[in-house]
Amino acid sequence: MDLRKFLLGIYLISLIFMAHHTAKAIDGSGLWLPESLSASKTTVVGGDVADATIRLCVNELERFSNCDTVELRIVSEADIHLQGYEVREISPGVVEISASQPVGLLYGSYALLRAEQTGASKDISSAPKIDHRILNHWDNLDGTIERGYAGHSLWQWDELPSELSPRYEQYARACASVGINGTVLNNVNASANILSDDYLGKVAALADVFRPYGLKVYLSVNFASPMLLDSLATADPLDTEVALWWQKKAKEIYSLIPDFGGFLVKANSEGQPGPCDYGRSHAQGANMLARALEPYDGIVMWRAFVYSPDDADRAKQAYNEFEPLDGQFDHNVIIQIKNGPIDFQPREPFSPLFGAMPHSSQMVEFQITQEYLGHSNHLAYLAPMWKEFFDYVDCSDHKAIAGVANIGDATNWTGHPMAQSNWYAFGRLAWDPGLSERDIAREWLLQSHFFTSDKAVDQVTDIMIESRECVVDYMMPMGLHHIFAFGHHYGPEPWCDVPGARADWLPKYYHRADKEGIGFDRSASGSNAVGQYPENFASIVGSIDTCPEKFLLWFHHVPWRYQISDGRTLWEALCEHYESGLKKAGEMADLWITSREYIDPYIYADVADRLKLQERDAKWWHDACLLYFKEFSGMDFPESVTPIDHTLDEFEAVNLGISNYEAPSSSLLNNKLPYNK
Ligand code: BDP
């Protein structure tokens, strides 16, 4: 061949390769997964080379590890915990990974790749602290995602089962790389259709893609499915026909998906059907389903997110309803409890149900999607929030843990590029709640393809670590909660009144601002929600004088002139928190700018724009809330407060008019907010 043509060919191929490589590096589609190819040789020792999971290990290691040789070894269960692994560098360039199951080898392989990418030691021995580490997708069958801010659902129901998007496998790979081993595919506000023959075939196709990655499929089910799908007269859990219907359904599911994980159920909550419709208890409902799944080792995750409009304090209701049922649940039922007693607020104390049902299995549900933390517009690294929960609640005897996913079909998966870190951190903490939020942030930063130099790592780690407290400060400091705009939960509306709406869906129910003070009195002389907590916690938060500032307005109605321990009045302290949130949001944006040279230009620009928007939203929260609360406090702003150039009326007139599955665009916000006008 003509040498010039040959060289031109090579040149073109390398251009294509570079373009491809660069494109992947900047659009966020590659997540934290390794991308640079290497040429290691992998030897399989003592494992079944035909096993699909072992084949995956070989494939990942041969493509991405920089070791000369990696030996994979299956050992006995007595030596290594079921899903655990041991990685040992036995001589320079030669690493051995041992596990008792193929999936352990897979986790060990990803641990080795992680160590290589982050420069950590290659001698690692690890086993998950919690068996089932599950993502909950609130995806509807029409492709929308409830509280999803990264586009539409990943699941292309119209194309399944015949067409399989390559993203399904990439999703499973990302999950497995951080140890996530379960996924609930559909919204807890479940359509009964997910259990139709048609949809089960589609679900089975996804399960087939996920299986080699150790990722089990679960489904959210509608408790009234027997009525909705097959016109049974009732869904009463004690009705024999109903129980039989579920048994047959379970048999059908397991014939298609032999390793199906089980059901997630939202019952008698926010209008969903459930056993209480027939005068039966949550335990009777859950057990009926659990017995249908029992022969196949399936589990039921039964949510404790229940509250009714007429009870005095919503924060007490899950406990009131579930604690008396302790001991009545079958062994394969796990009570799935949100981390806090209300609803995924930027800060809540832990739910008092944890630890209060010693004879029942419990699991925590976190929300990774930022329904209440600025959607995909705001940077909020959530590991510090989850660690705060683990500081109070010991999950070591929990069998499972769930996180409501922030994943959609957006090119970068999570909308905000930095929100990938929350998917990552959820997986890492689900594996080991003892890991530190800072270490996880650094790990993610070093593996994400956004940063062109390790120099960015320190600065951006600081941004991440501060970010959640920053959001708390500019939105709802000192224990304030749920003062969001109605419906979409973006932006402030402490004044919100919706005629006919349930009181417990409105901010005034929660902040209770009046001429005397602000906050919800949950002390012994108030709703006595503190009485549901263990004595060592209750005695501290129960008194206005010892309650930590971060929970003060959660547990107490505090007079505006109340002296906080350092001599400031409550009003001054509240103003300072809003001010500090605003300041921190500005600092995050500035720090990002100073890291510019170490950040991929596309990601740099995208995040810089979002940080600017976040800073303006922080000003919006600051201005609107301070003006509103000032009407009650009747006190002036301290001098430190950044001037507010707009009136409360202008903020009250803001109406974004968006649904519960979109983040407002910056042009919508520019248009609706009083700034720039
Ligand atoms: C709330 C959401 C709502 C969910 C509900 C739940 O606003 O969309 O359906 O929780 O968890 O946070 O069931």
XYZ file of C-alpha atoms and ligand atoms in Angstrom:
690
model
C 0.000 0.000 0.000
C 1.071 3.552 -0.704
C 2.893 4.721 2.421
C 1.224 8.140 2.356
C -2.237 6.585 2.224
C -1.269 4.239 5.028
C -0.040 7.107 7.233
C -3.093 9.195 6.398
C -5.260 6.244 7.407
C -3.500 5.955 10.763
C -3.779 9.706 11.258
C -7.527 9.651 10.558
C -8.100 6.677 12.836
C -6.241 8.400 15.653
C -8.227 11.601 15.087
C -11.454 9.647 15.347
C -10.185 7.912 18.463
C -9.149 11.203 20.040
C -12.417 12.906 19.137
C -14.340 9.992 20.575
C -12.217 9.931 23.662
C -12.429 13.667 24.237
C -16.176 13.706 23.610
C -16.643 11.038 26.238
C -14.431 12.830 28.700
C -16.361 16.069 28.598
C -20.014 15.190 28.387
C -20.266 13.286 31.651
C -21.582 10.125 30.025
C -18.614 8.062 31.226
C -19.443 8.597 34.913
C -16.554 7.589 37.175
C -15.848 4.415 35.236
C -12.362 3.782 33.910
C -11.812 4.862 30.323
C -8.151 4.598 29.461
C -7.372 1.281 27.916
C -4.384 -0.702 29.093
C -2.932 -4.083 28.257
C -2.884 -6.284 31.308
C -3.111 -10.046 31.181
C -5.633 -11.692 33.399
C -5.442 -15.234 34.631
C -8.418 -16.986 36.085
C -7.578 -19.449 38.800
C -10.073 -21.689 40.502
C -13.202 -20.121 39.026
C -15.618 -21.026 36.251
C -14.364 -19.182 33.162
C -17.757 -19.567 31.546
C -19.536 -17.746 34.378
C -20.918 -14.479 33.021
C -19.797 -12.461 36.054
C -16.276 -13.888 35.948
C -16.132 -13.114 32.242
C -17.031 -9.536 33.096
C -14.193 -9.350 35.628
C -11.745 -10.597 33.028
C -13.048 -8.112 30.510
C -12.875 -5.128 32.874
C -9.418 -6.010 34.140
C -7.938 -6.805 30.758
C -9.155 -3.540 29.366
C -8.520 -1.207 32.270
C -6.141 -2.554 34.892
C -2.498 -1.571 34.641
C -1.268 -4.698 36.434
C 0.664 -7.252 34.415
C -1.336 -10.112 35.797
C -4.454 -10.371 37.892
C -5.361 -13.748 39.308
C -8.964 -14.397 40.215
C -9.549 -17.029 42.840
C -12.735 -18.511 44.265
C -12.256 -19.553 47.892
C -14.565 -21.087 50.453
C -17.345 -19.135 52.126
C -15.739 -19.818 55.456
C -12.818 -17.641 54.377
C -14.559 -14.684 52.761
C -18.035 -13.263 53.370
C -20.514 -13.917 50.543
C -20.188 -10.626 48.680
C -16.796 -9.665 50.076
C -13.346 -9.853 48.510
C -9.645 -9.677 49.168
C -7.205 -7.945 46.873
C -3.465 -8.586 47.417
C -0.468 -7.390 45.495
C 1.580 -10.574 45.664
C 4.559 -9.232 43.734
C 5.128 -6.063 41.722
C 2.586 -6.007 38.912
C 0.868 -9.188 40.063
C -2.376 -8.966 41.984
C -4.615 -11.681 43.321
C -8.338 -11.162 43.919
C -10.156 -13.750 46.042
C -13.825 -14.102 46.834
C -16.258 -16.871 47.618
C -18.650 -15.855 44.849
C -18.211 -14.470 41.353
C -19.917 -11.223 42.409
C -17.289 -10.810 45.117
C -14.633 -11.080 42.414
C -16.471 -8.382 40.469
C -16.535 -6.047 43.477
C -12.866 -6.871 44.054
C -12.073 -6.074 40.422
C -13.735 -2.675 40.712
C -11.912 -2.092 43.987
C -8.614 -2.772 42.237
C -9.472 -0.413 39.381
C -10.516 2.230 41.920
C -7.235 1.820 43.782
C -5.319 2.164 40.533
C -7.163 5.305 39.534
C -6.930 6.966 42.916
C -3.419 5.847 43.804
C -4.625 3.927 46.877
C -3.107 0.732 48.264
C -3.825 -2.452 46.345
C -4.115 -4.497 49.494
C -7.791 -4.335 50.270
C -10.072 -6.603 52.192
C -13.717 -5.627 52.283
C -17.239 -6.948 52.715
C -20.514 -5.021 52.614
C -22.029 -4.063 55.954
C -25.566 -4.215 54.505
C -26.753 -7.054 52.248
C -29.251 -5.330 49.937
C -28.106 -1.949 48.592
C -30.910 -0.715 46.441
C -31.746 2.191 44.163
C -35.405 3.201 44.050
C -36.417 4.699 40.723
C -39.543 6.800 40.867
C -40.011 6.207 37.134
C -43.472 6.145 35.642
C -44.409 3.888 32.768
C -45.057 6.931 30.559
C -41.372 7.849 30.779
C -41.694 10.717 33.275
C -39.873 10.507 36.605
C -41.554 11.751 39.750
C -39.087 14.184 41.331
C -36.574 13.346 38.601
C -34.490 16.213 37.260
C -32.225 14.496 34.743
C -34.575 14.056 31.830
C -36.825 11.104 31.228
C -36.668 7.541 32.426
C -33.765 5.397 31.321
C -36.163 2.546 30.720
C -37.459 2.649 27.162
C -40.620 0.680 27.828
C -41.835 1.078 24.228
C -38.685 -0.514 22.859
C -38.335 -3.272 25.438
C -37.961 -6.240 25.404
C -36.633 -6.448 21.836
C -34.409 -3.372 21.844
C -31.844 -2.960 24.574
C -30.276 0.452 24.947
C -26.517 0.221 25.617
C -27.141 2.485 28.597
C -28.761 -0.379 30.526
C -25.479 -2.179 30.725
C -23.550 0.989 31.492
C -26.011 1.672 34.324
C -25.520 -1.819 35.761
C -21.772 -1.421 35.480
C -21.835 1.888 37.335
C -24.013 0.392 40.067
C -21.808 -2.676 40.471
C -18.656 -0.552 40.553
C -19.886 0.991 43.839
C -21.543 -2.140 45.181
C -25.213 -1.332 44.462
C -26.920 -4.713 44.019
C -30.612 -3.963 43.631
C -32.856 -1.679 41.651
C -36.564 -0.962 42.001
C -37.483 0.013 38.461
C -40.726 1.918 38.956
C -42.357 4.641 41.028
C -43.694 3.874 44.499
C -46.898 5.535 43.302
C -47.163 2.410 41.227
C -49.158 1.664 38.148
C -50.679 -1.803 38.376
C -49.628 -2.335 34.756
C -46.070 -3.088 35.769
C -47.370 -6.545 36.779
C -49.096 -7.178 33.440
C -47.665 -9.969 31.260
C -46.519 -7.412 28.765
C -44.483 -5.365 31.224
C -43.100 -8.381 33.049
C -41.538 -9.469 29.751
C -39.857 -6.072 29.526
C -38.720 -6.246 33.142
C -37.244 -9.701 32.493
C -35.213 -8.315 29.589
C -33.699 -5.675 31.874
C -33.042 -8.288 34.558
C -31.099 -10.345 31.996
C -28.830 -7.382 31.242
C -28.294 -6.607 34.927
C -27.751 -10.175 36.190
C -24.030 -10.585 35.431
C -23.428 -7.360 37.358
C -25.055 -8.797 40.465
C -27.880 -6.264 40.161
C -31.274 -7.685 41.128
C -34.537 -6.273 39.906
C -37.394 -5.361 42.272
C -40.756 -3.771 41.511
C -43.011 -1.275 43.259
C -46.487 -2.740 43.358
C -49.906 -1.214 43.667
C -51.766 -2.911 46.499
C -54.980 -2.896 44.477
C -53.380 -4.729 41.508
C -55.741 -7.756 41.717
C -58.675 -5.392 41.233
C -57.034 -3.171 38.645
C -55.523 -5.907 36.492
C -57.973 -8.764 36.875
C -61.154 -7.159 38.198
C -61.208 -8.967 41.525
C -63.884 -7.502 43.777
C -61.454 -6.644 46.538
C -57.775 -6.318 47.444
C -58.409 -7.298 51.081
C -55.247 -9.098 52.227
C -57.273 -11.632 54.220
C -59.357 -12.638 51.216
C -58.273 -16.056 49.902
C -58.772 -15.102 46.260
C -56.576 -12.073 46.718
C -53.785 -14.062 48.378
C -54.018 -16.632 45.601
C -53.799 -13.914 42.964
C -50.519 -12.684 44.450
C -49.177 -16.240 44.744
C -49.853 -16.855 41.062
C -48.326 -13.523 40.164
C -45.201 -14.359 42.154
C -44.935 -17.711 40.384
C -45.211 -16.006 37.012
C -42.572 -13.413 37.927
C -40.092 -16.018 39.152
C -40.589 -18.163 36.071
C -39.395 -15.164 34.037
C -36.871 -13.761 36.515
C -35.551 -16.530 38.776
C -33.524 -14.114 40.915
C -36.249 -11.446 41.235
C -35.635 -9.438 44.432
C -39.137 -8.656 45.647
C -41.692 -5.889 46.095
C -41.586 -2.324 47.366
C -44.947 -1.083 48.635
C -46.356 2.355 49.363
C -49.698 1.583 50.963
C -52.275 3.851 52.583
C -50.042 6.811 52.004
C -50.886 9.931 50.025
C -53.967 8.313 48.530
C -52.436 4.946 47.581
C -54.553 1.857 48.264
C -53.590 -0.478 51.087
C -54.755 -2.958 53.696
C -56.220 -0.226 55.926
C -58.917 0.286 53.257
C -60.296 -3.043 54.520
C -59.702 -2.451 58.195
C -56.518 -4.548 58.106
C -53.144 -3.514 59.470
C -49.937 -2.784 57.596
C -48.583 -6.047 58.989
C -51.488 -8.054 57.565
C -51.000 -6.428 54.173
C -47.241 -6.880 54.126
C -47.362 -10.488 55.336
C -49.825 -11.541 52.658
C -47.365 -10.330 49.995
C -44.383 -11.723 51.877
C -45.953 -15.200 51.913
C -46.406 -15.091 48.150
C -42.683 -14.328 47.721
C -41.400 -16.566 50.521
C -40.972 -19.775 48.445
C -38.567 -17.899 46.172
C -36.646 -16.003 48.875
C -38.152 -12.693 47.795
C -38.531 -9.782 50.195
C -41.178 -7.120 50.792
C -39.999 -3.607 51.533
C -43.011 -2.001 53.163
C -42.784 1.775 53.461
C -43.553 3.530 56.723
C -44.166 6.868 54.977
C -47.695 7.362 56.300
C -49.451 10.431 57.639
C -53.009 11.614 57.721
C -54.271 15.192 57.522
C -56.099 15.181 60.827
C -53.417 14.075 63.240
C -51.799 16.793 65.335
C -48.171 16.343 64.356
C -47.141 14.694 61.113
C -43.687 13.986 62.557
C -45.228 11.508 65.008
C -47.458 9.529 62.739
C -45.221 6.837 61.264
C -44.138 5.898 64.769
C -47.713 5.926 66.086
C -48.859 3.618 63.332
C -45.923 1.216 63.073
C -44.388 0.884 66.519
C -47.428 -1.010 67.925
C -47.059 -3.541 65.076
C -43.569 -4.584 66.169
C -43.201 -8.342 66.133
C -46.124 -8.877 63.760
C -44.195 -8.772 60.484
C -42.996 -11.917 58.707
C -39.257 -12.522 58.514
C -39.029 -11.442 54.862
C -40.689 -8.068 55.414
C -38.444 -5.048 55.918
C -39.937 -1.757 57.062
C -38.524 0.953 54.802
C -38.288 4.219 56.720
C -37.265 7.636 55.420
C -34.231 8.969 57.272
C -36.246 11.708 58.969
C -39.781 11.777 60.368
C -41.202 14.202 57.769
C -39.925 13.995 54.216
C -36.341 14.284 52.975
C -35.881 17.869 54.126
C -32.409 19.457 53.810
C -32.016 18.697 57.502
C -34.159 16.514 59.723
C -33.417 14.689 62.937
C -33.506 10.900 62.464
C -36.890 9.177 62.448
C -37.766 7.938 65.951
C -38.962 4.649 64.428
C -35.349 3.524 64.054
C -34.556 1.266 66.940
C -38.133 1.380 68.212
C -39.138 -1.955 66.619
C -36.590 -4.445 67.943
C -38.537 -7.456 66.621
C -38.852 -6.204 63.055
C -36.397 -5.660 60.205
C -35.862 -2.046 59.267
C -34.071 -0.212 56.492
C -33.436 3.441 55.767
C -34.588 5.235 52.623
C -32.489 8.228 51.545
C -33.353 10.550 48.703
C -30.517 10.963 46.218
C -32.608 13.019 43.821
C -32.671 16.595 45.102
C -36.406 17.158 45.455
C -35.790 19.455 48.390
C -32.240 20.610 47.712
C -32.474 22.660 44.553
C -33.220 19.887 42.026
C -30.454 19.469 39.465
C -29.733 23.203 39.519
C -27.939 23.294 42.876
C -24.707 21.654 43.922
C -25.382 19.692 47.105
C -23.099 16.785 47.927
C -25.275 14.618 50.129
C -22.812 12.291 51.861
C -22.529 14.682 54.860
C -26.314 14.482 55.315
C -26.311 10.688 55.232
C -23.327 10.528 57.567
C -25.218 12.740 60.016
C -27.955 10.099 60.005
C -25.452 7.275 60.569
C -24.030 9.220 63.514
C -27.375 8.765 65.261
C -28.614 5.473 63.840
C -26.578 2.301 63.821
C -27.453 0.360 60.669
C -25.162 -2.581 61.387
C -28.075 -4.953 61.900
C -30.012 -3.630 58.893
C -30.410 -6.035 55.986
C -31.094 -3.381 53.378
C -30.763 0.279 52.464
C -32.441 2.314 49.718
C -31.767 5.555 47.879
C -34.254 7.314 45.592
C -32.286 7.623 42.371
C -31.257 10.871 40.675
C -30.709 9.157 37.341
C -32.421 9.872 34.040
C -31.724 9.720 30.326
C -29.668 12.946 30.365
C -26.319 12.471 28.622
C -24.550 13.020 31.931
C -27.090 10.788 33.762
C -27.847 13.147 36.659
C -28.534 16.595 35.169
C -26.040 18.436 37.374
C -22.670 16.902 36.531
C -21.594 17.062 40.166
C -24.713 15.123 41.225
C -23.037 11.990 39.882
C -21.115 12.122 43.149
C -24.350 11.479 45.053
C -25.113 8.271 43.158
C -21.503 7.270 43.771
C -21.574 8.233 47.461
C -24.834 6.412 48.084
C -23.298 3.186 46.787
C -20.104 3.601 48.775
C -21.913 4.414 52.028
C -24.436 1.619 51.505
C -21.471 -0.734 51.281
C -19.831 0.771 54.334
C -21.532 3.535 56.359
C -18.221 4.010 58.171
C -16.453 5.551 55.155
C -15.784 9.265 55.458
C -17.618 11.794 53.314
C -14.336 13.513 52.486
C -12.639 10.302 51.357
C -15.611 9.436 49.161
C -15.612 12.909 47.613
C -11.889 12.651 46.850
C -12.289 9.177 45.422
C -15.061 10.341 43.139
C -13.181 13.452 42.057
C -10.111 11.441 41.178
C -12.132 9.027 39.070
C -14.559 11.427 37.439
C -13.271 12.549 34.093
C -14.055 16.182 34.816
C -10.769 17.234 36.335
C -7.660 17.429 34.252
C -5.329 17.594 37.223
C -5.348 16.241 40.743
C -4.778 19.844 41.856
C -8.490 20.485 41.560
C -9.186 17.778 44.080
C -8.515 19.703 47.283
C -10.420 22.793 46.239
C -13.391 20.976 44.810
C -13.516 18.601 47.793
C -13.924 21.648 50.011
C -16.757 22.929 47.826
C -18.499 19.578 48.017
C -18.126 19.162 51.759
C -19.540 22.651 52.461
C -22.320 22.446 49.914
C -25.088 20.724 51.885
C -24.749 23.004 54.921
C -24.769 25.931 52.528
C -28.130 24.780 51.126
C -29.537 24.275 54.636
C -28.463 27.805 55.580
C -29.988 29.625 52.639
C -33.173 27.524 52.582
C -34.162 26.337 56.031
C -31.658 26.947 58.807
C -31.976 26.114 62.493
C -34.482 23.294 62.055
C -36.979 25.071 59.801
C -38.542 22.674 57.330
C -40.962 22.335 54.449
C -41.350 26.000 53.581
C -41.140 25.166 49.881
C -43.309 26.271 47.032
C -46.323 24.002 46.716
C -46.131 21.003 44.390
C -42.749 21.314 42.705
C -40.774 22.134 45.875
C -38.370 24.564 44.209
C -37.935 27.949 45.815
C -39.418 29.541 48.940
C -43.085 29.988 49.792
C -43.344 30.278 53.578
C -46.553 32.275 53.019
C -48.179 29.621 50.822
C -51.930 29.116 51.183
C -53.752 26.861 48.777
C -57.495 26.873 49.366
C -58.689 23.353 50.121
C -55.149 21.904 50.450
C -54.293 19.648 53.378
C -52.864 21.691 56.225
C -49.873 19.367 56.490
C -48.928 20.124 52.890
C -48.565 23.822 53.642
C -45.525 25.662 55.060
C -47.375 27.463 57.860
C -48.107 24.109 59.448
C -44.344 23.650 59.831
C -42.848 27.082 60.590
C -45.698 28.401 62.780
C -44.344 31.961 62.705
C -46.403 34.416 64.753
C -45.831 37.593 66.764
C -44.266 35.623 69.620
C -41.818 33.492 67.721
C -41.204 30.755 65.198
C -40.862 26.957 65.096
C -42.880 23.823 65.846
C -43.233 23.026 69.551
C -42.568 19.309 69.692
C -41.375 19.402 73.294
C -43.226 17.635 76.121
C -45.474 20.664 76.507
C -46.137 20.761 72.752
C -46.848 17.813 70.455
C -44.391 15.732 72.500
C -42.744 14.230 69.416
C -39.613 14.232 71.586
C -41.318 11.558 73.688
C -40.866 9.095 70.815
C -37.067 9.373 70.972
C -34.634 7.472 73.177
C -34.046 9.260 76.455
C -30.458 10.314 75.686
C -31.587 12.202 72.575
C -34.954 13.376 73.923
C -33.435 14.929 77.015
C -31.105 17.079 74.913
C -33.439 18.202 72.141
C -36.440 18.377 74.478
C -35.245 21.494 76.273
C -34.980 24.805 74.466
C -31.793 25.523 76.390
C -29.908 22.385 75.396
C -31.371 21.704 71.959
C -28.631 22.042 69.306
C -29.112 25.136 67.156
C -29.478 23.000 64.040
C -32.678 21.393 65.425
C -34.001 24.325 67.478
C -37.003 25.296 65.338
C -37.765 21.655 64.610
C -38.449 20.970 68.260
C -39.378 24.366 69.722
C -41.465 27.449 69.146
C -38.820 30.008 70.014
C -39.475 33.668 70.938
C -37.905 36.137 68.516
C -35.901 37.747 71.312
C -34.820 34.467 72.888
C -31.116 34.668 73.731
C -29.166 31.992 71.907
C -26.226 30.794 74.020
C -23.726 33.254 72.550
C -25.840 36.302 73.374
C -27.510 36.802 69.996
C -31.280 36.856 69.753
C -33.018 34.152 67.790
C -33.882 36.738 65.143
C -30.233 37.748 64.745
C -29.123 34.130 64.567
C -31.734 33.300 61.938
C -30.703 36.277 59.819
C -27.057 35.266 60.147
C -27.759 31.742 58.935
C -29.526 33.023 55.819
C -26.657 35.424 55.297
C -24.082 32.705 55.725
C -25.876 30.478 53.184
C -25.816 33.296 50.681
C -22.155 33.988 51.341
C -21.192 30.325 51.063
C -23.056 29.993 47.762
C -20.977 32.911 46.448
C -17.787 31.344 47.764
C -18.550 28.047 46.048
C -18.963 29.857 42.740
C -15.703 31.778 43.300
C -13.735 28.691 44.284
C -14.941 26.931 41.164
C -13.620 29.815 39.077
C -10.220 29.596 40.721
C -10.014 25.895 39.806
C -10.782 26.628 36.178
C -7.462 25.562 34.698
C -7.823 22.076 36.183
C -11.342 21.418 34.992
C -12.509 20.160 31.650
C -13.809 23.282 29.825
C -17.255 21.920 29.035
C -17.899 20.728 32.580
C -16.338 23.902 33.922
C -18.786 26.090 32.015
C -21.808 23.942 32.786
C -21.151 23.881 36.541
C -20.124 27.564 36.620
C -23.517 28.494 35.120
C -25.354 26.343 37.642
C -23.369 27.798 40.541
C -24.306 31.302 39.415
C -27.928 30.267 39.310
C -27.576 28.669 42.739
C -26.140 31.871 44.160
C -29.073 33.842 42.809
C -31.516 31.257 44.156
C -29.783 31.581 47.525
C -30.445 35.328 47.349
C -34.057 34.577 46.467
C -34.456 32.301 49.503
C -32.614 34.802 51.711
C -34.644 37.793 50.575
C -38.055 36.146 50.508
C -37.758 34.323 53.841
C -36.213 37.224 55.726
C -38.819 39.693 54.447
C -41.602 37.276 55.327
C -40.382 36.418 58.829
C -39.636 40.095 59.532
C -43.371 40.736 59.310
C -43.731 38.560 62.406
C -40.573 39.423 64.311
C -41.147 43.136 63.854
C -37.392 43.583 64.255
C -34.866 45.199 61.927
C -32.284 43.227 60.027
C -28.845 43.202 61.638
C -26.288 45.261 59.700
C -24.589 42.164 58.360
C -27.614 41.317 56.196
C -27.069 41.951 52.472
C -29.561 44.634 51.377
C -32.820 43.438 49.875
C -33.987 45.520 46.945
C -37.399 43.979 46.430
C -40.661 43.744 48.320
C -42.334 40.729 49.823
C -45.198 41.238 47.365
C -42.829 40.753 44.460
C -41.651 37.419 45.861
C -45.150 36.284 46.683
C -46.114 36.916 43.067
C -43.539 34.427 41.748
C -45.221 31.396 40.236
C -42.960 29.025 38.353
C -45.792 26.850 37.101
C -43.701 23.691 36.677
C -44.566 20.054 37.249
C -43.066 17.694 39.793
C -40.672 16.188 37.273
C -38.653 19.100 35.994
C -36.079 21.514 37.276
C -36.846 25.105 36.283
C -34.601 26.342 33.491
C -32.490 29.443 34.048
C -34.496 31.314 31.428
C -37.737 30.548 33.284
C -36.163 31.740 36.522
C -34.784 34.878 34.843
C -38.227 35.588 33.610
C -40.116 34.941 36.837
C -37.839 36.278 39.562
C -37.898 40.004 40.339
C -34.135 40.343 39.855
C -32.986 41.766 36.493
C -36.303 43.565 36.070
C -42.532 12.974 48.690
C -42.702 13.343 47.258
C -43.750 12.537 46.536
C -43.525 11.057 46.807
C -43.540 10.817 48.297
C -43.177 9.388 48.683
O -43.039 14.705 47.206
O -43.640 12.843 45.162
O -44.481 10.284 46.182
O -42.581 11.613 48.923
O -42.056 9.207 49.142
O -41.230 13.364 49.041
O -43.982 8.492 48.556
